[in-house]
Coordinates of C-alpha atoms in Angstrom, one line a residue:
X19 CA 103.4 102.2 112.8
X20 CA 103.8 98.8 114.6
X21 CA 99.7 98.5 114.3
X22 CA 99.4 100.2 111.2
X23 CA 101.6 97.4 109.5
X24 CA 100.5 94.0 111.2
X25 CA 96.9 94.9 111.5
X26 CA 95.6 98.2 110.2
X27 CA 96.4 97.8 106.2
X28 CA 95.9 94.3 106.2
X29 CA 92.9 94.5 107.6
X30 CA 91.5 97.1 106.0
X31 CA 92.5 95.3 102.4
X32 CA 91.0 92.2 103.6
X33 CA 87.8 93.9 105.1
X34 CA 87.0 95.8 101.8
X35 CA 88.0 93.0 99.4
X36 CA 85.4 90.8 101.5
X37 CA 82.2 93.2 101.0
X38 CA 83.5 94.2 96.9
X39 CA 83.7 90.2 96.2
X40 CA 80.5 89.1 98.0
X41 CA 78.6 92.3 97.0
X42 CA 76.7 91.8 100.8
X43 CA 76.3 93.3 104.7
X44 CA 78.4 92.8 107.6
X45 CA 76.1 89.9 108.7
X46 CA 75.1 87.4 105.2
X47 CA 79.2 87.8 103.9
X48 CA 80.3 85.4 106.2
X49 CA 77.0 83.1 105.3
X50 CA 78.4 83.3 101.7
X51 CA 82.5 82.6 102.8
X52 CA 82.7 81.2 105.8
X53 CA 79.0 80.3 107.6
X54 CA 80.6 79.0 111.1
X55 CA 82.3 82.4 111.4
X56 CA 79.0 84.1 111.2
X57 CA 78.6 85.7 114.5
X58 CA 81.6 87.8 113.6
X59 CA 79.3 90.0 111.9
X60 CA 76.7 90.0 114.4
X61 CA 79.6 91.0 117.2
X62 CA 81.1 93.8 114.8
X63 CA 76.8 94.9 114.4
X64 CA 76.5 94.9 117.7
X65 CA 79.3 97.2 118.6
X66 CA 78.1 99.5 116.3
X67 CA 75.1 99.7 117.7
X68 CA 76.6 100.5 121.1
X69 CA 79.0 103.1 119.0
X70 CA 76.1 104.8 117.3
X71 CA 74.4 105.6 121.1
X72 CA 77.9 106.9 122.8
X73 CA 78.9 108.9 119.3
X74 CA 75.4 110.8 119.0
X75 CA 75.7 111.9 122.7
X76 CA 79.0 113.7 121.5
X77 CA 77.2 115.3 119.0
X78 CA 74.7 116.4 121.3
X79 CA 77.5 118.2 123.8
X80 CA 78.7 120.2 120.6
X81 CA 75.8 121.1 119.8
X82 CA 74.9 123.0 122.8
X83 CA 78.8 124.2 122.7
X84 CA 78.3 125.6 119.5
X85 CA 75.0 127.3 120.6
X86 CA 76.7 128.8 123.6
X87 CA 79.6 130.1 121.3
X88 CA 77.2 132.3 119.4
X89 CA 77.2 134.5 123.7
X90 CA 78.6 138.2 123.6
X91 CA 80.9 136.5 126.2
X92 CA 81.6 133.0 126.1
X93 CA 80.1 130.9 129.4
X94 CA 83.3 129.1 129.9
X95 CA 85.8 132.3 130.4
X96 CA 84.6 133.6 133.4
X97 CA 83.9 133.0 136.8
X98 CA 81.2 134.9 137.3
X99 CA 78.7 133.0 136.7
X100 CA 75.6 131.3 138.9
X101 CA 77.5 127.8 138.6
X102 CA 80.7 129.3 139.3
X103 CA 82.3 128.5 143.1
X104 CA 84.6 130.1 144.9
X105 CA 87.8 127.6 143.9
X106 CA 86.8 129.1 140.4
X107 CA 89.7 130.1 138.4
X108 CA 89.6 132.6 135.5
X109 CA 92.3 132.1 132.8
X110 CA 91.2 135.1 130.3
X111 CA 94.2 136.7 129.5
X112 CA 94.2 139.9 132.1
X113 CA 94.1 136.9 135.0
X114 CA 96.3 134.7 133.8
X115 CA 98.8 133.0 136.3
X116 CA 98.9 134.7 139.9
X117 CA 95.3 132.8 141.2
X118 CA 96.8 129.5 139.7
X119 CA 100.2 129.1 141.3
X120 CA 99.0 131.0 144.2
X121 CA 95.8 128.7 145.6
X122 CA 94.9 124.9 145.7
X123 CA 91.9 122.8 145.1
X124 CA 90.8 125.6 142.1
X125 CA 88.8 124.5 138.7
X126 CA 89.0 126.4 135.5
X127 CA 85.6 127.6 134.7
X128 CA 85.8 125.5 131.8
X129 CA 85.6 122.5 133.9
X130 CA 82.7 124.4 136.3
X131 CA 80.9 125.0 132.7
X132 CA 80.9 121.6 131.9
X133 CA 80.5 119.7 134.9
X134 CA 77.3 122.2 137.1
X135 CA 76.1 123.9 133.3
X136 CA 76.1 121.6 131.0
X137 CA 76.2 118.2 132.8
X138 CA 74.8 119.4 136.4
X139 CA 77.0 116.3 137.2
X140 CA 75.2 114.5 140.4
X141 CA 77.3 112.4 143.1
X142 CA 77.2 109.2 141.1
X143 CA 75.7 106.7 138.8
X144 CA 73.5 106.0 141.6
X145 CA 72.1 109.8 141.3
X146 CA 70.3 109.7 138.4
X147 CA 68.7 112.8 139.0
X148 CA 66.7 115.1 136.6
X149 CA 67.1 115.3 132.8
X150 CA 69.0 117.9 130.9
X151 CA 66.8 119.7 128.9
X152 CA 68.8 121.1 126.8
X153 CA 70.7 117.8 126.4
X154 CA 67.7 116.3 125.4
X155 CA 66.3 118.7 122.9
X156 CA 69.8 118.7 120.7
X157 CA 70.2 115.2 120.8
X158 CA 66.5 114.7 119.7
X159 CA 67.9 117.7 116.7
X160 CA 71.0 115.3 115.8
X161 CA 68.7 112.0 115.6
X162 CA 66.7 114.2 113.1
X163 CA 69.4 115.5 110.9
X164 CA 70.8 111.4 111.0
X165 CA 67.5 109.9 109.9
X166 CA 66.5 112.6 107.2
X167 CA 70.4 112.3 105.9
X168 CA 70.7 108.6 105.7
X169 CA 66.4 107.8 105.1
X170 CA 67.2 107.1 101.3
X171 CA 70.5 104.9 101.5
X172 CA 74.0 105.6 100.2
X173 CA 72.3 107.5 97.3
X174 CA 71.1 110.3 99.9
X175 CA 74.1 110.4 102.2
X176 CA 76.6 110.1 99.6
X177 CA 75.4 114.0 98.7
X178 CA 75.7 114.9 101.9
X179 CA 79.0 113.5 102.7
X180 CA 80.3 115.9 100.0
X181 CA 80.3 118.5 102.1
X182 CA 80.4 116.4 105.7
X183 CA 83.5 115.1 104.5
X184 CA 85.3 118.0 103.1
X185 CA 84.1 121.1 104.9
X186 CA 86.1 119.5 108.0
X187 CA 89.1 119.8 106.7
X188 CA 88.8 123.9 105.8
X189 CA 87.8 124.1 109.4
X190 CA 91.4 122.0 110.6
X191 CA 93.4 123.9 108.5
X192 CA 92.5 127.3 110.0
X193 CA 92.3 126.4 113.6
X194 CA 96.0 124.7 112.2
X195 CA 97.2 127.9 110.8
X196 CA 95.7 129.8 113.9
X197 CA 97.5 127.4 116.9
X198 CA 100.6 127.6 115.3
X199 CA 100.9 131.1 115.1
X200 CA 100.1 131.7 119.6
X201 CA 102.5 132.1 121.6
X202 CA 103.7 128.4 123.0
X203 CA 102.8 126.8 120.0
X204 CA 106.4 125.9 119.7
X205 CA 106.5 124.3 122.8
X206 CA 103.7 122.2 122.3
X207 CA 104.5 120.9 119.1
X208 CA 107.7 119.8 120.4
X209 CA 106.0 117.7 123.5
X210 CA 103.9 116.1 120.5
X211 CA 106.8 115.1 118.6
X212 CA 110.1 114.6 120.7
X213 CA 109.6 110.7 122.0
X214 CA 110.5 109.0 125.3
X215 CA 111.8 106.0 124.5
X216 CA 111.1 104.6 128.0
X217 CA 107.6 105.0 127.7
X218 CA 108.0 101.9 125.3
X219 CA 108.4 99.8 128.1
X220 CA 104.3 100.5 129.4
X221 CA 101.7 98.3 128.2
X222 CA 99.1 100.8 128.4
X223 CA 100.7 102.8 125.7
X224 CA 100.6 100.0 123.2
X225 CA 97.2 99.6 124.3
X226 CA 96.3 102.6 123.8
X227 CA 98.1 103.0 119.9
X228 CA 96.2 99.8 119.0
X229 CA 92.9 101.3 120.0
X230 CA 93.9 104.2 118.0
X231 CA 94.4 102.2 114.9
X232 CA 91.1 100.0 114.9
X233 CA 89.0 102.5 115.5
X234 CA 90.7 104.9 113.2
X235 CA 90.8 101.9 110.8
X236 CA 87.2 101.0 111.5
X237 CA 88.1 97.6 111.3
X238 CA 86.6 94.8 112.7
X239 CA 83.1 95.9 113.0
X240 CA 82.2 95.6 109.1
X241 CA 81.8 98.6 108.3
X242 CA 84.6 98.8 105.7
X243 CA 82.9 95.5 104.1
X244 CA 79.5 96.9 103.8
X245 CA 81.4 100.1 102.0
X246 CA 83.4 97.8 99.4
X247 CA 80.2 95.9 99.0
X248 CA 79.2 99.4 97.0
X249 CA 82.0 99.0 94.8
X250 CA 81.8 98.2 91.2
X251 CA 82.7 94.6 90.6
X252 CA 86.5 95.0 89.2
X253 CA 87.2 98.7 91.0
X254 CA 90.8 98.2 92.1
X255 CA 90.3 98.2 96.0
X256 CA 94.0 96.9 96.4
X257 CA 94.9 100.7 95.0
X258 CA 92.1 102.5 96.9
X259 CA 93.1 100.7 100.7
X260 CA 96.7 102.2 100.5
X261 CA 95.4 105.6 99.6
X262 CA 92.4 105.8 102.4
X263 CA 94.8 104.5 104.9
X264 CA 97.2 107.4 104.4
X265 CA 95.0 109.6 104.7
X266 CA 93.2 108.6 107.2
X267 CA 96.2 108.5 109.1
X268 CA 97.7 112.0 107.8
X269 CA 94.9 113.7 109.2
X270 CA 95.4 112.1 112.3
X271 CA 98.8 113.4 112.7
X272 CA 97.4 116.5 110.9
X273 CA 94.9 117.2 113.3
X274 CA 98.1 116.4 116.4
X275 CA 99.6 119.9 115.3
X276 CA 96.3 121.5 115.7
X277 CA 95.6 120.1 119.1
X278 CA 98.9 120.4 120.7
X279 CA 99.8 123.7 119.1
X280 CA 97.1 124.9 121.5
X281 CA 98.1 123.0 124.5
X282 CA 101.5 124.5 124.5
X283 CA 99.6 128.4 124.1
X284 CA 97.7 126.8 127.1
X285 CA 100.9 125.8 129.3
X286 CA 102.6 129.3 127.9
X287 CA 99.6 131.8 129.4
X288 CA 99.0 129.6 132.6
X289 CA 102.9 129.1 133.1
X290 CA 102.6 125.6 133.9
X291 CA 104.3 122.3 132.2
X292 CA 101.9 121.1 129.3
X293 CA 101.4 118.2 130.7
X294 CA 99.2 119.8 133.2
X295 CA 96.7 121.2 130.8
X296 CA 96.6 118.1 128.3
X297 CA 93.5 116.1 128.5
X298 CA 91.8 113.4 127.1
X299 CA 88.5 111.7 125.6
X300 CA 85.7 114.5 126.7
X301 CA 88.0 116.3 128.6
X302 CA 89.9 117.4 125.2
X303 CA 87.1 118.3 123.6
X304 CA 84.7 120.0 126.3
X305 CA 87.6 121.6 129.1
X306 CA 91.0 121.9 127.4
X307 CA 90.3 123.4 123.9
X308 CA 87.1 125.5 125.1
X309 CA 89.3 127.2 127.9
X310 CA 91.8 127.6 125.3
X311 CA 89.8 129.7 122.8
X312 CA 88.4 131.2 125.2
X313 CA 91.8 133.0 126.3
X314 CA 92.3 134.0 122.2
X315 CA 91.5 136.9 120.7
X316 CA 87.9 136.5 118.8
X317 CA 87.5 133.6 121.0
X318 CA 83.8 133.2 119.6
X319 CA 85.2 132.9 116.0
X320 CA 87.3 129.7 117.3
X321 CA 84.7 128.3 119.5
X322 CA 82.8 128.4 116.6
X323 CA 84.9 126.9 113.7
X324 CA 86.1 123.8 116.7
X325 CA 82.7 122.9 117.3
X326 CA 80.9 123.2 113.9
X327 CA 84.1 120.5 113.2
X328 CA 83.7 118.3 115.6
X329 CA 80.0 118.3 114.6
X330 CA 80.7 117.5 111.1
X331 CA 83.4 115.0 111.7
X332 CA 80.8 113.0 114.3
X333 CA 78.1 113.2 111.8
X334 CA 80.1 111.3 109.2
X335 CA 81.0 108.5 111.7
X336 CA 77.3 108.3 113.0
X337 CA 76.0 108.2 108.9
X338 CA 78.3 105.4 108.5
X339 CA 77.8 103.6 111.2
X340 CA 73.8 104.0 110.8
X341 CA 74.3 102.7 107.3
X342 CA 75.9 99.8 108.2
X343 CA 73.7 98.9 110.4
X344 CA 70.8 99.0 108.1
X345 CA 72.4 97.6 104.7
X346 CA 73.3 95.3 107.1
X347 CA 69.7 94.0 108.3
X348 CA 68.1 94.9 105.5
X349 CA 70.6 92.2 103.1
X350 CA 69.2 89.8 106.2
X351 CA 66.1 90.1 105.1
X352 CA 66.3 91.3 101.4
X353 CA 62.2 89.9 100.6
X354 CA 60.5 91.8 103.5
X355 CA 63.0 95.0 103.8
X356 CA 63.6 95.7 100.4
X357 CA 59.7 96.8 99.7
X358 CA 59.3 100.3 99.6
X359 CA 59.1 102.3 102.5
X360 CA 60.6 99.6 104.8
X361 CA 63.6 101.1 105.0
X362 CA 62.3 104.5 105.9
X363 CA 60.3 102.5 108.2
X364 CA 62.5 100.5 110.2
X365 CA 65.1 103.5 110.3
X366 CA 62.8 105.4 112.6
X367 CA 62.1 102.8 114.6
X368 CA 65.9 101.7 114.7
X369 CA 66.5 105.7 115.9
X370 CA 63.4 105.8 118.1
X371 CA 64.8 102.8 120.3
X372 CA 68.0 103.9 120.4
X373 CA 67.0 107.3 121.4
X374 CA 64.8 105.6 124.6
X375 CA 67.8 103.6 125.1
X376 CA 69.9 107.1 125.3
X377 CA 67.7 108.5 127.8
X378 CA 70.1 107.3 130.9
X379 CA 72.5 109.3 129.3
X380 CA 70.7 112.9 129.3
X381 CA 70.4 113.0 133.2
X382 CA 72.3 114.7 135.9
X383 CA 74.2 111.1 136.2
X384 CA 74.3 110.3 132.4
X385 CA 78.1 111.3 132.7
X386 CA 78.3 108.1 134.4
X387 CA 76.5 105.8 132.4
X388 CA 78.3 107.1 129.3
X389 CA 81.4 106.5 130.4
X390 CA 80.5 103.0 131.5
X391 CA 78.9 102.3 128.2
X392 CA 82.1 104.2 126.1
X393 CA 84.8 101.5 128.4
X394 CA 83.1 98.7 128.0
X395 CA 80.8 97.9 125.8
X396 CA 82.6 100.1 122.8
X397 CA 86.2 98.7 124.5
X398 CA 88.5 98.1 122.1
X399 CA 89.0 95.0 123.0
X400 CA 86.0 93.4 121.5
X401 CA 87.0 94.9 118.1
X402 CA 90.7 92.9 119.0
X403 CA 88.6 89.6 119.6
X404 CA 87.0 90.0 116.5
X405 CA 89.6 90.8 114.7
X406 CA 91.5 87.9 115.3
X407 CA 88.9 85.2 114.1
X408 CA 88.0 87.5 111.2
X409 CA 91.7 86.9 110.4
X410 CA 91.4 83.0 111.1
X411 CA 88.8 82.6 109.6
X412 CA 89.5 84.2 105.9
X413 CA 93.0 83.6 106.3
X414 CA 92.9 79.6 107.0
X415 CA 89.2 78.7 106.6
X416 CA 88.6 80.2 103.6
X417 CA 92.0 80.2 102.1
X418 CA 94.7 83.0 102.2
X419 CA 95.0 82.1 98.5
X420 CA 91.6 82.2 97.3
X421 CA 91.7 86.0 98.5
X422 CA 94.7 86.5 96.7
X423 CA 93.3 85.1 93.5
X424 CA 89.5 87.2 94.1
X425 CA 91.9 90.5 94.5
X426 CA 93.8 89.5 91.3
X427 CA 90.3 88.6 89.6
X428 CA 88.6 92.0 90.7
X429 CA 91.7 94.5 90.2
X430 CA 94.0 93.0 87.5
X431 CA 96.8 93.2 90.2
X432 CA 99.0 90.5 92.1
X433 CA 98.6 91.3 96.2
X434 CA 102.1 91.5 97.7
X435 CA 102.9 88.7 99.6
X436 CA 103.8 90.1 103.1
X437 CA 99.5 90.8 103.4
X438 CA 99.2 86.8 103.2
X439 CA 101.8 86.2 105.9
X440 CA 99.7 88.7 107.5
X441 CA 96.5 87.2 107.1
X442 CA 98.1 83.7 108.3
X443 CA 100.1 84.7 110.8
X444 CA 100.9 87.9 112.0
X445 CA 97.8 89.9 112.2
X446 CA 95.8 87.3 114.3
X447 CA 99.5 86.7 116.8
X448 CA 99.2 90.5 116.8
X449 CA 95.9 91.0 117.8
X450 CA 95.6 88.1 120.2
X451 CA 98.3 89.3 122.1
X452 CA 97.0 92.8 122.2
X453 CA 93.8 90.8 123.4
X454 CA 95.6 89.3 126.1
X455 CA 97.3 92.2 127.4
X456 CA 94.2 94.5 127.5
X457 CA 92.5 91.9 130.0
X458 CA 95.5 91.7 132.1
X459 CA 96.6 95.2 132.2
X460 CA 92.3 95.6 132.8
X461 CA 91.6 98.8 135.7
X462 CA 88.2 98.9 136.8
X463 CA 86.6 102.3 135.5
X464 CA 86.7 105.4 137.6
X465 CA 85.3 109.0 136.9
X466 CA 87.7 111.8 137.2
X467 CA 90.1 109.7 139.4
X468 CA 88.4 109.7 142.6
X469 CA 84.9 108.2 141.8
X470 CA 84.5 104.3 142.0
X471 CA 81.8 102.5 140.6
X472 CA 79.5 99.8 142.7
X473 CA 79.9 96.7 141.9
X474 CA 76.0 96.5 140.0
X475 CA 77.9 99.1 137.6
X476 CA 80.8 96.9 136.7
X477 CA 78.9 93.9 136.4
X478 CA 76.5 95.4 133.7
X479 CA 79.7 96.6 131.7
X480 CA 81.0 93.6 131.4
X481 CA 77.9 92.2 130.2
X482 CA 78.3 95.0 127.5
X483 CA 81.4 94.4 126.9
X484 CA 80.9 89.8 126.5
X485 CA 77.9 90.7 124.9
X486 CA 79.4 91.2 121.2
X487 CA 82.2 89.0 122.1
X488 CA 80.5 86.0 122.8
X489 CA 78.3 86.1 119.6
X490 CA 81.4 84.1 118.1
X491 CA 81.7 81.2 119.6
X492 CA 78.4 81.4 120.6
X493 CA 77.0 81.5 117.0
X494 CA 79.4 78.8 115.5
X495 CA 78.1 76.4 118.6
X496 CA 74.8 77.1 117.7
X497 CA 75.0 76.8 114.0
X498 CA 77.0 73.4 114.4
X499 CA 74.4 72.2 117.4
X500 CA 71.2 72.7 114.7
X501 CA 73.0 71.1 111.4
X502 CA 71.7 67.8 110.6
X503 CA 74.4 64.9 109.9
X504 CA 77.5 63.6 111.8
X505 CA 79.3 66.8 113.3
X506 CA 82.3 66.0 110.9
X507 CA 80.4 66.5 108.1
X508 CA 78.1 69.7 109.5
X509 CA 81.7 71.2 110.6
X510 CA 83.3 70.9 106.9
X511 CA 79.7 72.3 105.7
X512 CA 80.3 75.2 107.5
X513 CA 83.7 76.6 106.7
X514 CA 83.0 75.7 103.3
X515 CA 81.5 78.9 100.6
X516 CA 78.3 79.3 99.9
X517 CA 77.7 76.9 96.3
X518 CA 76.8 80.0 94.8
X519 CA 80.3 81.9 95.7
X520 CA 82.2 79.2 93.1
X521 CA 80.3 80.8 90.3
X522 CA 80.6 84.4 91.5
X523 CA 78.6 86.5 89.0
X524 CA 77.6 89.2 91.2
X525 CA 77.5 93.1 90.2
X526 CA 77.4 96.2 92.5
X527 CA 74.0 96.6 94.5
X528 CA 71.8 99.3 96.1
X529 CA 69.4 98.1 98.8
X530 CA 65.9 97.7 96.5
X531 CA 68.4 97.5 93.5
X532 CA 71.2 96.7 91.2
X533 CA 72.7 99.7 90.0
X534 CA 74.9 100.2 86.8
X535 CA 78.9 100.2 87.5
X536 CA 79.5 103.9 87.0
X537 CA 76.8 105.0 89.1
X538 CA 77.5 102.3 91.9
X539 CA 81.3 103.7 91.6
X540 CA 80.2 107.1 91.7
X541 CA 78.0 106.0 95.3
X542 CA 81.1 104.3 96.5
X543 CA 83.6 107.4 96.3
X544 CA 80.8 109.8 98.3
X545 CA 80.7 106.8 100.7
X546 CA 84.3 106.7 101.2

C-alpha cells in the first residue's frame, strides 16, 4: 500500500496523461516535453525488449505443460518414470507422507519433471549442452501466435485481447472456487493473510513489494504512455487510472487466494508447515502448483485450466510489450515506417532476432542464462532509476503545474493535489531510496541455492542490467555535447517543449493514420 500510494497511482496517472497529451511512443514524447530526458524512453524500450525475450520463454514452458496435461497420467505424479531417481518422491494421494518424513536428500517428481524432462538441466552456465527440442518448437509456436496477433497494430490485437483479457479470469475463478474447497485450504489462506509485523524490519521485503508494484503497474518502461497515446484527445484518463489500478491490484490479491489455498492442501496432504512447499518465480508455476493438481482428483482438468491461464495471461503482457515496442519505433521514424507493409515487415524481423537471441535459452543450460537475463537485465531496479528521473523531469522540468492544467484541459476535472506533491517530491524520494537500498542489499545470483555463477556471468549481467540505465545520463550528455551555442543556452533548449506542444492541436492516432475519436476510444478500451 506504501508503493501503491507514493509511486504506483501517481505514476501511472502521470505515465498515461503523458502519451494521451502528446498523442506519441515511449521514445519521441519526451522529444516533444522534455528533449534532455530523452533516453528515458530508450531505457524503458530497452527493458522491454529484454522483458519480451524472458516472458516468451514462460510461455514456451506452459506450453509444453499444457501439452503434457492432455497424458492419461500426468508426467509429474509419479516416480516411475525414465528421469525419475531413486531420491524420487511420489506425493499422489495413496503415498502421501511416510517416504517424506521418513528419508533425506528426496525430490518431488515435480521437480525431477522439470529439471531432467523438461529442462535436462546441465551442471552450469558453462554446460551449454544440446537444445531442447521441444522447447524450441513451442517457443517458435508462441513467436507465431505474437506476430500474426499483433501484425496489424492495436486494431488487430485489440480483438484479440477481448478474449485474452477476459477468458483469464473464468479460468481464476474456478481454480478459486476449487482451492478453497481442499482440504488445508484454510490453513493456507491464513499464512497468506495473518502478517508478521517483524518482517517489517527486512529490506528485502520492501524490495521485493516495490518490484511487485512497478511491474504490476508497468510503470516506468512506457508502456502505459504509448497506451494513453490511443486515447481520444479529452477521454478522462484521471477517472480511467483509479479504476485500472484497482483492479489490477484486486486480481493480484484475487489471484493470492487461489495460489495459497493450494499451498495449504499441499502442506495438509504432505503434513509439513506451508512454508516448506511455498515457492517462487518458476518454481510456483512449474513444481509447486503442478505437484499440487496432480495430487487432486481430475488432476488433468486442473492442469489444464492453470496452464491454458498462465498462457493467456503471458500472452497479453508479451502483445503489449511487442506493441510498445513497435509504436514506439515506428513514431521514430513515422516517413519510412508508416508505408505499407513496413510494419509487418520490421515485426518479423524484430521477432526473428529476438528469437536468435533466445536460442541460449532453449539449451540444457538455458535455465541459467534465463535466470541471469530475468535478475539483471529485467531487475527492478532499472525500472526504479527510471522512474525517478521520469518524475524529475515532468515534475520540475516540465512543470508539476503544466500537468495539472493538460489533465484539467483533457478531462474537465481538477487533479488532487497530493499527486503534485507526489510528482515533486515524494515519488522520486521514494523511488531513489528504493534505488539505493536494492544496490546495497544487492546478492550475487545463485541457482537453486547452491550453484554460483563465474565471474564472466556476473560481469555480462551487469552490463544488462547498466545497459538501459545508463541511456539517461548517457543520452542527455550526448544531446547537450552535439547542440550548437553556449551550453547555457543548449541546456534551457533542452528542458524546454517542443514549439509545437504550446499550440497542442493533436487528435488520437493509429500508426499509418488518424483515426476518428470513437473508434480511437473504442481501440484504447481493447488495449487496456
Amino acid at each position: 500500500m506504501v508503493f501503491v500510494l507514493t509511486c504506483g497511482v501517481p505514476l501511472f496517472l502521470l505515465e498515461t496523461t503523458i502519451g494521451q497529451y502528446s498523442q506519441e511512443g515511449s521514445v519521441t514524447c519526451w522529444k516533444k516535453l522534455c528533449p534532455l530526458a530523452e533516453g528515458i524512453g530508450y531505457g524503458g524500450l530497452l527493458i522491454l525488449l529484454y522483458s519480451c525475450m524472458t516472458y516468451i520463454i514462460i510461455l514456451s514452458w506452459s506450453l509444453l505443460y499444457l501439452i503434457f496435461s492432455f497424458s492419461p497420467q500426468l508426467p509429474w505424479s509419479s516416480c516411475f518414470n525414465d528421469w525419475n531417481t531413486e531420491d524420487c518422491v511420489d506425493f499422489s494421494p495413496g503415498n502421501k507422507t511416510l517416504d517424506w518424513r521418513n528419508r533425506t536428500n528426496t525430490t518431488s517428481a515435480a521437480t525431477e519433471f522439470w529439471e531432467r524432462r523438461v529442462l535436462k538441466l546441465s551442471g552450469g552456465i558453462e554446460e551449454v549442452g544440446h537444445i531442447r527440442w521441444e522447447i524450441l518448437l513451442c517457443l517458435m509456436l508462441m513467436w507465431v501466435i505474437c506476430y500474426f496477433c499483433i501484425w496489424k497494430g492495436v486494431r488487430s490485437t485489440g480483438k484479440v485481447v477481448y478474449f485474452t483479457a477476459t477468458f483469464p479470469y473464468v479460468t481464476l475463478v474456478v481454480l478459486l472456487i476449487r482451492g478453497l474447497t481442499l482440504p488445508g485450504a484454510k490453513q493456507g489462506v491464513l499464512y497468506y493473510l495473518l502478517p508478521e509485523p517483524s518482517k517489517l524490519l527486512d529490506a528485502q521485503v520492501w524490495m521485493e513489494a516495490v518490484a511487485q508494484i512497478f511491474f504490476s503497474y508497468s510503470v516506468g518502461v512506457g508502456s502505459l504512455i504509448v497506451l494513453g497515446s490511443y486515447n481520444p484527445r479529452h477521454n478522462n484518463c484521471y477517472k480511467d487510472c483509479f479504476w485500472l489500478c484497482l483492479l489490477n491490484s484486486g486480481t493480484s490479491v484475487v489471484a493470492g487466494f487461489a495460489v495459497f489455498s493450494v499451498l495449504g492442501f499441499m502442506a495438509h496432504e504432505q503434513g509439513v508447515p506451508i512454508d516448506e512447499v511455498a515457492e517462487s518465480g518458476p518454481g510456483l508455476a512449474f513444481i509447486a502448483y503442478p505437484q499440487a493438481v496432480a495430487m487432486m482428483p481430475l488432476p488433468q482438468l486442473w492442469s489444464i485450466c492453470f496452464f491454458v491461464m498462465l498462457i493467456l495471461l503471458g500472452l497479453d503482457t508479451e502483445f503489449v510489450a511487442m506493441e510498445v515496442v513497435m509504436t514506439s519505433i515506428i513514431d521514430l521514424f513515422p516517413t519510412v515506417m508508416r508505408r505499407p507493409g513496413r510494419r509487418e515487415r520490421f515485426l518479423l524481423l524484430f521477432c526473428l532476432t529476438c528469437f536468435v537471441l533466445q536460442l541460449i535459452m532453449v539449451t540444457e543450460g538455458g535455465m541459467y542464462a534465463f535466470q541471469l537475463f530475468d535478475y539483471y537485465a529485467c531487475n527492478g531496479a532499472c525500472i526504479l532509476f527510471l522512474c525517478v528521473f521520469e518524475s524529475l523531469a515532468m515534475g520540475w522540468i516540465f512543470g508539476a503545474d503544466k500537468i495539472y492544467g493538460i489533465i484539467r484541459d483533457m478531462t474537465g476535472e481538477r487533479a488532487n493535489a497530493y499527486f503534485k506533491i507526489c510528482w515533486l517530491y515524494v515519488t522520486p524520494a521514494v523511488s531513489l531510496a528504493s534505488f539505493i537500498c536494492s544496490l546495497v542489499e544487492y546478492q550475487p545470483l545463485t541457482f537453486n541455492r547452491w550453484y554460483v555463477y563465474p565471474d564472466w556471468a556476473y560481469v555480462i549481467g551487469w552490463i544488462a542490467a547498466l545497459s538501459s540505465i545508463l541511456l539517461v545520463p548517457g543520452w542527455a550528455l550526448y544531446r547537450l555535447g552535439t547542440g550548437t551555442g553556449p551550453l547555457k543556452k543548449r541546456l534551457h533548449q533542452l528542458c524546454r517543449p517542443a514549439p509545437s506542444e504550446s499550440a497542442h492541436s493533436l487528435t488520437c492516432r493509429t500508426e499509418e493514420a488518424l483515426m476518428d475519436d470513437a473508434a480511437c476510444s473504442r481501440v484504447t478500451q481493447d488495449l487496456y
